[in-house]
Structures are given as C-alpha cells and as structure tokens.
Amino acid sequence: MMHAPTQKQSMLGQGRLSRGRVAQCTRKSIRRSCQVRAGKTSTGPRVAIVGVTGAVGMEFLQILKQRDFPYSSMKMLASARSAGKKVDFDGETYTVEELTENSFGDCDLALFSAGGSATKKFAPAASDAGCTVVDNSSAFRMTDGVPLVVPEINVEAMKDIKLGKGGIIANPNCSTIIALTAVTPIHKAVGVKRMVVSTYQAASGAGQAAMEELELQTREALDGKPITTNIFPRQYAFNLFSHNSDVDVDLGYNEEEMKLVKETAKIWNTKDVKVTGTCVRVPVMRAHAESINLELNAPLTVDEARKLLENAAGVSVIDNRKENDFPTPLVASYNDDVYVGRIRRDISRDDDCGIDLFVCGDQIRKGAALNAVQIAEALL
Amino acid sequence: MMHAPTQKQSMLGQGRLSRGRVAQCTRKSIRRSCQVRAGKTSTGPRVAIVGVTGAVGMEFLQILKQRDFPYSSMKMLASARSAGKKVDFDGETYTVEELTENSFGDCDLALFSAGGSATKKFAPAASDAGCTVVDNSSAFRMTDGVPLVVPEINVEAMKDIKLGKGGIIANPNCSTIIALTAVTPIHKAVGVKRMVVSTYQAASGAGQAAMEELELQTREALDGKPITTNIFPRQYAFNLFSHNSDVDVDLGYNEEEMKLVKETAKIWNTKDVKVTGTCVRVPVMRAHAESINLELNAPLTVDEARKLLENAAGVSVIDNRKENDFPTPLVASYNDDVYVGRIRRDISRDDDCGIDLFVCGDQIRKGAALNAVQIAEALL
Ligand SMILES: NC(=O)c1ccc[n+]([C@@H]2O[C@H](COP(=O)([O-])OP(=O)(O)OC[C@H]3O[C@@H](n4cnc5c(N)ncnc54)[C@H](OP(=O)(O)O)[C@@H]3O)[C@@H](O)[C@H]2O)c1
Ligand SMILES: NC(=O)c1ccc[n+]([C@@H]2O[C@H](COP(=O)([O-])OP(=O)(O)OC[C@H]3O[C@@H](n4cnc5c(N)ncnc54)[C@H](OP(=O)(O)O)[C@@H]3O)[C@@H](O)[C@H]2O)c1
C-alpha cells in the first residue's frame, strides 16, 4: 500500500544529515499526482527558482527532477551573497544569479522560497513581467485575489491564473498544509466545526541553518560542551520550545498559530470553522507531527473516518492499534504523503461528533516544495 | 521569583547524562513544602527504598537527602540482580538487598518504584507487616481504598492512613500529576468541564535504560551508524512516536492516555470531567511537556487564570509573550515546580470558557519521586 523508506534511508546520519539527500517518491503519490512527465523540452515553460540555495530551494530541484517537470529553460536565483555559486540540475550546471526586479522578463513560472521581505519586493515585479509566481513565504497568503492552494483541496481557487500571464499563487504554511491534507476529507464529508491542534515541528521549518544548528548543538550536548545558539535563543537539542515566531501580546497566540487559524478559513472558504493551536518546535530534523482533535457537525464513526482517509489523495493511513504502529516523522521524511493514524472516537464527548487524529508530513516536501510544484503542475 | 537552573546545570552533557546529577530545589518549593527537616534521627521512621537502583529510586535518595527527610534506618531493596551492589546515601554506604516478602518487618515506610508486577506481589506484604507503602507504579492506583494523591491537590484523601500502620498510597501517573498540578487551581475556581491534552514525553518516563538508549541512538544517528533498538521498537533519536504503552484495540487509546482520563476523575473525585489525550514520546531526556486545552464551567479571564496559577502551590508561571519566553523541559529539569505558560483565551470559542496552557514538569521529580516523598512527608 505505501512505500515507506527503509530504516537506513530515513534514519538521520549515514555520514551527513539531510542536505542533498535523494528524495523518495511513494508509489501511491506517483500514481496520483506525478502526471506531467517531460523534463527539458522546448515546449515547456521557462522556469526560475528563487531562493535556490535554501532548504526549500534545494528541494524544489529534487522534486522537479523526480517528477520530470517540463521546462525549456531554468534560472537559478538567490541573494547577492550566493551569486556565482554553481548548482547542478538535470545533468547541467547552472550559475546562481542575484535576484533583481529584472530577473523575470524571460520567465513564465517562478517558484519562490526566499523569505517574506524579498518576496514582497520581487514577486510583484515577476508578476508584472508576465511570470506566474508560486510562493512559499507568508507575504501574500492572506492578500485578496491571491489564491491559497493545496491542490488536493482547492485547486479551483487558482482557475483564473494562467501560466506565463503573471499572477501570484500562495503556498500555505507547512503546518496548515499538513493538517488540512488530512482533515479536509473529513470536513468535506461531515463538516468540521472546531479543531484543537498541537504541533510537534521539525527544525527544517526554520531553514537549512536551523537543521545545522540542531545537529551541532546535539553533538555539543553529548560532548558536554557549551551550546551554540545562533538561530534560536535557547538550547534546542534534547529540548523543545514554543514556536519561535512572534507572539501577539494581546491574544497570546504566535504567528504560526494564527496562520493555522486564518489560512484554514481561507482554504476552506468559510468563516464558520474555529481553530485553536499550540505550535511547538521539537528536536526532529525534517518532518512535522500534529495532534488534532476535531469537533464535527455530524456524527462520524472511526471506520467511516478511516475509509475517507484511505481514499484521500495525498494521504497514507498507518493506524495499527495492535502493533502500536502509527505515523512518525522519520516515516514521513523524504516522502510525499501526509501520514495519518491514531484515528479514534473522542471519548470526552457524549456524542459521535469528535475524532482524534495524529498526522506526520515532510514539511520541506508536502509542507513546502512539493505543494508548490503540484500547484505549478496544475498550471500546465 | 523562581530559581531556574543555569544553562550549564540544565544542559545535557557535561561529560555525562542525567545519572547522578545533583538535583536543584527551587527556593519557592523549599518555602512551600520542605517543612520536615531532620535527616538521620532516632525518632524518624524506618524507611525502605524499593527499586533503589532505578531512575526513580536514585531520585528518591537525592530528594530525601535534599529535604532532610527524617529516618532512623534506611534499607535499600531491588531485584536479585542488584543484591550486593553498594549505594551511598547521607554519608553512609548501604548494600542493596533482594526484595522479598520478609523485607518489611522492621520498616515503617516503603517508597516503591519497582514496576507493576513486583509491586502487586510485594506491596501487600509490606502493608500486612505494618509498613506504609507509597507506590509509583500503576499497580494499585485505581484500586478502591487506595488513595491516589497529589499533595497540593487532595492530601485529605489519605487522612485515614497512618505511618507504620500499613496501607498503600498511590502516586498518580507522571503526565497526570504534571497536568493536574497546573490545572487544579483553575478547576477549583471555576470547574473544568473538558480537557484536550497532547503530551510531549521525555525518555526518563521509561526508566534509566530508555535515557541511555536515546543517548546511544543519538550518537549513532550523528555518526551514520545502525540504530540500536533494545528498549523501543523504533528509532527515537531525532524522531517521536505515539506512547509505547499498549493500545486498547477497541477504543484506540493507549494506557498512558487512559491513565490521564481515569486518574483525573479519581483525584478530583468526580465523574463529571471529560478528558481526551494524545500521548507522544519526544527525544527529550528528562521532563515532560503538555499542551492543554480547557473547557470551563464558567468564564475566566487570562489575568484571573494567571493569578490563580501564580498563587498555586508547586506551580511557577513563565509566560512572557513579548520575549517569547515560556516553559521548556530543560528549564523544568532538576526542578520541583510544574512550569506553566502560554496562558491564553481559546479563540476558537465564542465565550470566555476556554483556556489554553502549556506546562512542563520534571517527571522523575514531581512526576514520580518528589510527589511520593511529599506524600511521605504528609504522613509524618
Ligand atoms: N523551510 C520550510 O520547510 C518552509 C516551509 C514553508 C515555507 N517556507 C518559506 O520558504 C522560504 C525559504 O525557506 P527556507 O527554509 O528555504 O530558508 P533558507 O534555507 O534560509 O533559504 C532562504 C533562501 O532565500 C534566499 N534569499 C534570502 N534573502 C534573499 C534576497 N533578499 N534576495 C534573494 N534571495 C534571498 C537565500 O539566498 P542566499 O543563500 O543567497 O542567502 C536562500 O536561497 C521562507 O519564506 C519560508 O518561510 C519554508
Ligand atoms: N521513570 C519515571 O519517571 C516514572 C514516573 C512515574 C512512575 N514510574 C514508575 O516507577 C517504577 C520504576 O520506574 P523507573 O523509571 O525507576 O524504572 P527503572 O529505571 O527501570 O528501575 C526499576 C527498578 O525496579 C527494580 N525492580 C524491577 N523488578 C523488580 C523485582 N521483581 N523485585 C525487586 N525490584 C525490582 C529494579 O531493580 P534491578 O536494578 O535489580 O533490576 C530497579 O531498581 C515503574 O513502576 C514506573 O512505572 C516511573
């Protein structure tokens, strides 16, 4: 049913951590969504990767290659710091160029993962030049007229945007994508009234440097050396902490939690769903986990919920109570699907309108680069 | 206000992991509960430590010494495997003896942390011999007539048990103790109707060997070596997984989650509270964290909740939204209090009857040994 990576593949280590690891595409996800297979072809779009030197940027390249995404030319963009660096892709070596407002005249599609401020500055220029933007940052997610898309959920929201005609499509926040890929099949069946979400978020969500700091700190902690804290203000190794995004001093929610709240409403196109979240970073490298309690508009049995999830695009169910086998971040790492388990009737309710779930997803893939490439595929 | 350990104290490592680390007692908790100060004295009870070679057993010794618990004699018990080993306590060296049914004729108090099956076998023998048992295992927690006690919450439940007259008092499960130490002040004020709890549980909850396996696996993962899995059936380093206790195949809840549900009702002496929980092990050594969503019987503002918590015995509040400073397992490690933060109004509700909390507690201390010693102090 699912093609889990071997322990050796998914284990951290083997001489190096996640940088440059060859990604694993599950058979199920290939069957479902790797429809467009071409690679370099004169009829493909002219593509720019913006932020190519980052964690998401590197993953873009792996996913484009793996899915044989069609392209006629490829442009590698990052900041002035990286200009001149070499990047290999699909058998050719490219030189990284500095991102400027003039980078996009000869591009039809730009995959952005360059942070909020660079995106705010350069994505409109790309769009004005007729280059269609798929953006990973939060810069335009809540902007009116910018579709916020998870292809399995609401691909219709981007129907007015055409490749090579400009326009910006936003990729949701990684925690939102992973939660909603699992929860939406249930929402579409019976309606979700309220969600209580607690996250277990990996270092990768904070970029390449955060993963490296977690590795360095872990070595330091094991060796009894002082802990290096450049990226986060506190020890991360063998610890966990409330998500590092800014906290709204009035509400007490951090930005990551508010993204879950607001993006869910936009993606589901409803004001009626209620969400509370607690976002936490745990010392895991790559994939996020989330504990989700659902309050439903109508009764749903566990068997019905499991069936909905088993038939859902982009979802794999691992839910073996007898063997205590449920999703883990390592099983999700380097895989495309969102893994769901611990599917239970909420025993704290007197009715059958409560379901508990535990989900894991590789947030650099489905939580970022893969989702953006799926959006790009839907544009073709 | 609170006496957090220095980074150096609380950081893992410094040549060795947690075994044998000198514990830190917060000033606040000393003020509150270290009332009984005597040490070795002819008027003190005759004490046995059962399971002294384990993680909780070793912590018992540290806490007894730190709090100058009065004793006239001390007996160190474990399995036949450990008989003959030497243990230092309070300036004297003791020889570990094998636990038998005849171990307790000359004891007034036995602190048990020897696992469920040894406890089922030997705690009744101790009680029959007139030795009062305080037990850390789950063996008798739900037994009628056995008080299940968190001293800050329901010390009155043990009023019929007298030191040296037999009887068994049970220590609740660590996740339950840590959650309820924080939540009970709110429950007593306005009533908690329903709790949704997601845990982030440390290796220490599975004993000394689990902590050692997490350390070993982490080194292996960093060095790219095959992962040793003796204690848990899967990789723990840089990973997390649904709690390792057995899962009820009908309900889908694991034993750890059902303890939260059932023990809460017993400790609060009510059938009216509803609890759903998702218990997860994270790669942290020593202290548990829990994300708790509360549904209340009456409105409560965040300021009122914070004031209740600030005045609660055994609780320290760390809740600085501006600085993004909230409880972490490392801050809680080697400390006595349960740390509470992320105190927020639940924005998924239209009324003011929802509060979110994030709590951390050292589960070998407050989650196990400290709570048991506090129970013993209440017997004096
Ligand atoms: N990490 C994730 O899983 C994830 C998930 C969802 C969304 N995102 C979003 O994706 C974006 C990138 O995340 P990441 O994790 O890949 O971060 P990262 O590893 O730090 O990489 C950042 C990339 O952006 C480039 N960049 C930064 N400032 C730039 C500028 N002024 N002009 C041009 N390029 C610039 C960097 O180039 P240099 O190397 O030249 O500095 C680098 O290529 C962020 O907006 C993040 O919020 C990330
Ligand atoms: N770890 C925690 O934080 C925590 C929290 C709450 C409750 N508890 C409970 O406390 C108990 C001990 O936990 P732990 O973490 O300290 O485990 P541990 O590190 O594995 O230690 C177990 C102890 O029990 C002794 N023991 C085992 N079987 C015995 C037998 N048949 N007769 C006599 N002694 C026996 C062991 O002695 P040998 O060395 O001779 O084998 C050892 O001293 C368990 O019931 C656990 O559920 C633990």
PDB file of N, CA and C in Angstrom, chain A residues 7-8 10-18 21 215 218-219 222 238 283 285 330, chain B residues 213-228 235-239:
ATOM      1  N   GLN A   7      14.666   1.722   6.958  1.00  0.00           N
ATOM      2  CA  GLN A   7      15.182   2.429   8.132  1.00  0.00           C
ATOM      3  C   GLN A   7      16.462   3.181   7.771  1.00  0.00           C
ATOM      4  N   LYS A   8      17.270   2.547   6.939  1.00  0.00           N
ATOM      5  CA  LYS A   8      18.544   3.165   6.595  1.00  0.00           C
ATOM      6  C   LYS A   8      18.321   4.480   5.838  1.00  0.00           C
ATOM      7  N   SER A  10      15.699   6.450   6.016  1.00  0.00           N
ATOM      8  CA  SER A  10      15.041   7.515   6.753  1.00  0.00           C
ATOM      9  C   SER A  10      15.791   7.911   8.015  1.00  0.00           C
ATOM     10  N   MET A  11      16.706   7.080   8.446  1.00  0.00           N
ATOM     11  CA  MET A  11      17.498   7.408   9.622  1.00  0.00           C
ATOM     12  C   MET A  11      18.357   8.627   9.330  1.00  0.00           C
ATOM     13  N   LEU A  12      18.513   9.456  10.295  1.00  0.00           N
ATOM     14  CA  LEU A  12      19.436  10.568  10.115  1.00  0.00           C
ATOM     15  C   LEU A  12      20.837  10.018  10.153  1.00  0.00           C
ATOM     16  N   GLY A  13      21.741  10.734   9.459  1.00  0.00           N
ATOM     17  CA  GLY A  13      23.125  10.323   9.581  1.00  0.00           C
ATOM     18  C   GLY A  13      23.643   9.738   8.299  1.00  0.00           C
ATOM     19  N   GLN A  14      24.226   8.573   8.351  1.00  0.00           N
ATOM     20  CA  GLN A  14      24.934   7.989   7.207  1.00  0.00           C
ATOM     21  C   GLN A  14      25.951   8.983   6.680  1.00  0.00           C
ATOM     22  N   GLY A  15      26.733   9.543   7.581  1.00  0.00           N
ATOM     23  CA  GLY A  15      27.808  10.446   7.166  1.00  0.00           C
ATOM     24  C   GLY A  15      27.363  11.887   7.058  1.00  0.00           C
ATOM     25  N   ARG A  16      26.132  12.121   6.633  1.00  0.00           N
ATOM     26  CA  ARG A  16      25.706  13.521   6.573  1.00  0.00           C
ATOM     27  C   ARG A  16      24.224  13.590   6.880  1.00  0.00           C
ATOM     28  N   LEU A  17      23.787  14.770   7.245  1.00  0.00           N
ATOM     29  CA  LEU A  17      22.380  14.950   7.536  1.00  0.00           C
ATOM     30  C   LEU A  17      21.644  15.285   6.256  1.00  0.00           C
ATOM     31  N   SER A  18      20.498  15.911   6.381  1.00  0.00           N
ATOM     32  CA  SER A  18      19.538  15.925   5.280  1.00  0.00           C
ATOM     33  C   SER A  18      19.983  16.615   3.998  1.00  0.00           C
ATOM     34  N   ARG A  21      20.084  14.866   0.337  1.00  0.00           N
ATOM     35  CA  ARG A  21      19.572  13.510   0.301  1.00  0.00           C
ATOM     36  C   ARG A  21      18.627  13.322  -0.897  1.00  0.00           C
ATOM     37  N   GLU A 215      21.913  19.908  14.738  1.00  0.00           N
ATOM     38  CA  GLU A 215      22.945  18.861  14.703  1.00  0.00           C
ATOM     39  C   GLU A 215      24.159  19.260  15.539  1.00  0.00           C
ATOM     40  N   THR A 218      23.419  19.170  19.241  1.00  0.00           N
ATOM     41  CA  THR A 218      23.285  17.810  19.761  1.00  0.00           C
ATOM     42  C   THR A 218      24.667  17.225  20.037  1.00  0.00           C
ATOM     43  N   ARG A 219      25.596  17.444  19.099  1.00  0.00           N
ATOM     44  CA  ARG A 219      26.973  16.987  19.349  1.00  0.00           C
ATOM     45  C   ARG A 219      27.546  17.672  20.582  1.00  0.00           C
ATOM     46  N   LEU A 222      26.055  16.234  23.807  1.00  0.00           N
ATOM     47  CA  LEU A 222      26.584  14.890  24.098  1.00  0.00           C
ATOM     48  C   LEU A 222      28.028  14.959  24.584  1.00  0.00           C
ATOM     49  N   PHE A 238      17.758  18.052  22.616  1.00  0.00           N
ATOM     50  CA  PHE A 238      17.162  17.414  23.791  1.00  0.00           C
ATOM     51  C   PHE A 238      16.219  18.361  24.545  1.00  0.00           C
ATOM     52  N   PRO A 283      12.965  18.542  18.754  1.00  0.00           N
ATOM     53  CA  PRO A 283      14.279  18.281  18.152  1.00  0.00           C
ATOM     54  C   PRO A 283      14.254  17.127  17.152  1.00  0.00           C
ATOM     55  N   MET A 285      14.509  16.547  12.786  1.00  0.00           N
ATOM     56  CA  MET A 285      15.131  17.291  11.703  1.00  0.00           C
ATOM     57  C   MET A 285      14.147  17.804  10.662  1.00  0.00           C
ATOM     58  N   LEU A 330      10.031  10.209  11.085  1.00  0.00           N
ATOM     59  CA  LEU A 330      11.015   9.523  10.248  1.00  0.00           C
ATOM     60  C   LEU A 330      10.353   8.742   9.118  1.00  0.00           C
TER      61      LEU A 330
ATOM     62  N   GLU B 213      19.425   4.593  26.009  1.00  0.00           N
ATOM     63  CA  GLU B 213      19.235   4.243  24.601  1.00  0.00           C
ATOM     64  C   GLU B 213      19.071   5.494  23.736  1.00  0.00           C
ATOM     65  N   LEU B 214      18.378   6.496  24.249  1.00  0.00           N
ATOM     66  CA  LEU B 214      18.238   7.737  23.472  1.00  0.00           C
ATOM     67  C   LEU B 214      19.608   8.380  23.244  1.00  0.00           C
ATOM     68  N   GLU B 215      20.444   8.376  24.279  1.00  0.00           N
ATOM     69  CA  GLU B 215      21.776   8.948  24.107  1.00  0.00           C
ATOM     70  C   GLU B 215      22.586   8.145  23.080  1.00  0.00           C
ATOM     71  N   LEU B 216      22.563   6.832  23.239  1.00  0.00           N
ATOM     72  CA  LEU B 216      23.310   5.964  22.320  1.00  0.00           C
ATOM     73  C   LEU B 216      22.824   6.149  20.878  1.00  0.00           C
ATOM     74  N   GLN B 217      21.507   6.110  20.688  1.00  0.00           N
ATOM     75  CA  GLN B 217      20.942   6.257  19.338  1.00  0.00           C
ATOM     76  C   GLN B 217      21.303   7.602  18.722  1.00  0.00           C
ATOM     77  N   THR B 218      21.323   8.633  19.556  1.00  0.00           N
ATOM     78  CA  THR B 218      21.638   9.955  19.021  1.00  0.00           C
ATOM     79  C   THR B 218      23.073   9.982  18.487  1.00  0.00           C
ATOM     80  N   ARG B 219      23.995   9.388  19.250  1.00  0.00           N
ATOM     81  CA  ARG B 219      25.379   9.287  18.766  1.00  0.00           C
ATOM     82  C   ARG B 219      25.427   8.477  17.476  1.00  0.00           C
ATOM     83  N   GLU B 220      24.687   7.366  17.450  1.00  0.00           N
ATOM     84  CA  GLU B 220      24.695   6.513  16.253  1.00  0.00           C
ATOM     85  C   GLU B 220      24.156   7.271  15.042  1.00  0.00           C
ATOM     86  N   ALA B 221      23.050   7.995  15.228  1.00  0.00           N
ATOM     87  CA  ALA B 221      22.456   8.728  14.100  1.00  0.00           C
ATOM     88  C   ALA B 221      23.431   9.776  13.586  1.00  0.00           C
ATOM     89  N   LEU B 222      24.079  10.478  14.514  1.00  0.00           N
ATOM     90  CA  LEU B 222      25.027  11.521  14.088  1.00  0.00           C
ATOM     91  C   LEU B 222      26.230  10.924  13.371  1.00  0.00           C
ATOM     92  N   ASP B 223      26.597   9.709  13.752  1.00  0.00           N
ATOM     93  CA  ASP B 223      27.761   9.070  13.123  1.00  0.00           C
ATOM     94  C   ASP B 223      27.367   8.203  11.923  1.00  0.00           C
ATOM     95  N   GLY B 224      26.072   8.162  11.601  1.00  0.00           N
ATOM     96  CA  GLY B 224      25.647   7.360  10.458  1.00  0.00           C
ATOM     97  C   GLY B 224      25.756   5.862  10.685  1.00  0.00           C
ATOM     98  N   LYS B 225      25.689   5.457  11.960  1.00  0.00           N
ATOM     99  CA  LYS B 225      25.776   4.020  12.276  1.00  0.00           C
ATOM    100  C   LYS B 225      24.387   3.418  12.428  1.00  0.00           C
ATOM    101  N   PRO B 226      24.264   2.099  12.323  1.00  0.00           N
ATOM    102  CA  PRO B 226      22.953   1.470  12.554  1.00  0.00           C
ATOM    103  C   PRO B 226      22.441   1.794  13.959  1.00  0.00           C
ATOM    104  N   ILE B 227      21.143   1.896  14.077  1.00  0.00           N
ATOM    105  CA  ILE B 227      20.498   2.341  15.317  1.00  0.00           C
ATOM    106  C   ILE B 227      20.192   1.139  16.214  1.00  0.00           C
ATOM    107  N   THR B 228      20.595   1.222  17.485  1.00  0.00           N
ATOM    108  CA  THR B 228      20.289   0.183  18.474  1.00  0.00           C
ATOM    109  C   THR B 228      18.877   0.367  19.005  1.00  0.00           C
ATOM    110  N   GLN B 235      13.376   3.836  15.958  1.00  0.00           N
ATOM    111  CA  GLN B 235      14.320   4.910  16.251  1.00  0.00           C
ATOM    112  C   GLN B 235      13.633   6.009  17.059  1.00  0.00           C
ATOM    113  N   TYR B 236      14.322   6.445  18.120  1.00  0.00           N
ATOM    114  CA  TYR B 236      13.823   7.501  18.997  1.00  0.00           C
ATOM    115  C   TYR B 236      14.603   8.799  18.722  1.00  0.00           C
ATOM    116  N   ALA B 237      15.898   8.668  18.460  1.00  0.00           N
ATOM    117  CA  ALA B 237      16.728   9.851  18.213  1.00  0.00           C
ATOM    118  C   ALA B 237      16.182  10.616  17.012  1.00  0.00           C
ATOM    119  N   PHE B 238      16.058  11.934  17.142  1.00  0.00           N
ATOM    120  CA  PHE B 238      15.556  12.803  16.058  1.00  0.00           C
ATOM    121  C   PHE B 238      14.211  12.306  15.517  1.00  0.00           C
ATOM    122  N   ASN B 239      13.419  11.691  16.378  1.00  0.00           N
ATOM    123  CA  ASN B 239      12.122  11.182  15.960  1.00  0.00           C
ATOM    124  C   ASN B 239      11.156  11.354  17.135  1.00  0.00           C
TER     125      ASN B 239
END
